[in-house]
Short mmCIF file of C-alpha atoms in Angstrom, two decimals:
data_model
loop_
_atom_site.label_atom_id
_atom_site.label_comp_id
_atom_site.label_asym_id
_atom_site.label_seq_id
_atom_site.Cartn_x
_atom_site.Cartn_y
_atom_site.Cartn_z
CA UNK A 25 12.72 -1.06 3.08
CA UNK A 26 13.90 1.43 5.62
CA UNK A 27 12.55 1.14 9.13
CA UNK A 28 11.03 -2.35 8.93
CA UNK A 29 12.85 -5.63 9.58
CA UNK A 30 12.19 -7.93 6.63
CA UNK A 31 11.05 -10.85 8.80
CA UNK A 32 8.44 -8.73 10.57
CA UNK A 33 7.19 -7.31 7.27
CA UNK A 34 6.98 -10.78 5.72
CA UNK A 35 5.05 -12.01 8.74
CA UNK A 36 2.66 -9.06 8.67
CA UNK A 37 1.89 -9.49 4.98
CA UNK A 38 1.56 -13.28 5.25
CA UNK A 39 -0.90 -12.92 8.13
CA UNK A 40 -3.03 -10.56 6.03
CA UNK A 41 -3.01 -12.88 3.03
CA UNK A 42 -3.78 -16.05 4.98
CA UNK A 43 -6.65 -14.54 6.98
CA UNK A 44 -10.04 -14.98 5.25
CA UNK A 45 -8.56 -14.68 1.75
CA UNK A 46 -7.94 -10.94 2.14
CA UNK A 47 -6.40 -9.20 -0.82
CA UNK A 48 -3.64 -6.57 -0.70
CA UNK A 49 -3.58 -3.39 -2.68
CA UNK A 50 -0.55 -1.14 -2.81
CA UNK A 51 -0.76 2.57 -3.16
CA UNK A 52 1.68 5.44 -3.10
CA UNK A 53 0.76 8.88 -2.09
CA UNK A 54 0.65 12.05 -4.09
CA UNK A 55 -2.71 13.23 -5.32
CA UNK A 56 -2.65 14.79 -8.77
CA UNK A 57 -5.45 17.24 -9.43
CA UNK A 58 -6.02 19.11 -12.64
CA UNK A 59 -8.89 21.54 -13.26
CA UNK A 60 -10.50 20.82 -9.92
CA UNK A 61 -12.77 23.13 -8.00
CA UNK A 62 -12.63 21.37 -4.66
CA UNK A 63 -10.67 22.75 -1.70
CA UNK A 64 -7.25 21.33 -0.90
CA UNK A 65 -8.79 19.03 1.70
CA UNK A 66 -7.40 15.51 1.69
CA UNK A 67 -8.10 13.14 4.55
CA UNK A 68 -6.16 10.25 3.08
CA UNK A 69 -8.93 8.66 1.04
CA UNK A 70 -7.41 9.67 -2.29
CA UNK A 71 -3.98 8.17 -2.86
CA UNK A 72 -2.60 7.53 -6.33
CA UNK A 73 -2.49 3.82 -7.17
CA UNK A 74 0.81 2.12 -7.90
CA UNK A 75 0.03 -0.35 -10.69
CA UNK A 76 -3.08 -2.53 -10.38
CA UNK A 77 -4.41 -4.12 -7.16
CA UNK A 78 -2.77 -7.43 -6.33
CA UNK A 79 -6.01 -9.40 -6.38
CA UNK A 80 -5.60 -12.92 -5.00
CA UNK A 81 -1.97 -12.39 -4.00
CA UNK A 82 -0.94 -14.59 -1.06
CA UNK A 83 2.85 -14.36 -1.44
CA UNK A 84 4.53 -11.77 0.79
CA UNK A 85 7.64 -11.74 -1.42
CA UNK A 86 5.52 -10.55 -4.35
CA UNK A 87 4.05 -7.76 -2.22
CA UNK A 88 7.48 -6.68 -0.97
CA UNK A 89 8.79 -6.68 -4.54
CA UNK A 90 5.95 -4.30 -5.45
CA UNK A 91 6.84 -2.07 -2.49
CA UNK A 92 10.48 -1.98 -3.60
CA UNK A 93 9.45 -1.09 -7.17
CA UNK A 94 7.24 1.73 -5.91
CA UNK A 95 10.02 3.07 -3.68
CA UNK A 96 12.49 2.93 -6.56
CA UNK A 97 10.10 4.86 -8.83
CA UNK A 98 9.00 7.37 -6.16
CA UNK A 99 11.72 7.60 -3.46
CA UNK A 100 10.19 10.66 -1.77
CA UNK A 101 6.67 9.24 -1.54
CA UNK A 102 4.89 7.26 1.14
CA UNK A 103 3.98 3.67 0.24
CA UNK A 104 0.89 2.26 1.87
CA UNK A 105 -0.47 -1.30 1.94
CA UNK A 106 -4.18 -1.90 2.30
CA UNK A 107 -5.75 -5.31 2.95
CA UNK A 108 -9.31 -5.94 1.80
CA UNK A 109 -11.83 -8.67 2.60
CA UNK A 110 -12.84 -9.93 -0.83
CA UNK A 111 -16.12 -11.43 0.42
CA UNK A 112 -17.49 -8.43 2.30
CA UNK A 113 -15.72 -5.93 0.01
CA UNK A 114 -14.37 -3.87 2.91
CA UNK A 115 -10.97 -2.60 3.99
CA UNK A 116 -9.57 -4.67 6.88
CA UNK A 117 -6.09 -3.28 7.53
CA UNK A 118 -3.91 -0.42 6.38
CA UNK A 119 -0.33 0.56 7.19
CA UNK A 120 2.54 2.65 5.85
CA UNK A 121 5.20 0.30 4.46
CA UNK A 122 7.69 3.03 3.52
CA UNK A 123 8.26 6.70 4.24
CA UNK A 124 10.92 8.87 2.69
CA UNK A 125 14.12 9.29 4.73
CA UNK A 126 13.72 13.06 5.08
CA UNK A 127 10.22 12.97 6.52
#
């Protein structure tokens, strides 16, 4: 993963997973629209999902493996990690885990 030391990334993901049973969800970012009538406005709420949410995942290595798979499949995309609180059903944290080298 370019730009992030592995130890810091592992720590960040572990702290999300061990705090109040939050769940991570990985997304990559290009919105595909077909036959839409809405304007080209996108404030970041609509990112395309990469696989299914990692519900109950507490292992940072599993999350990083998913990030690497997403980067391998979409090397020019942004990869974003979102942490949710599974009790309150709200988003708790969000950060970009990968951005393409040319950006």
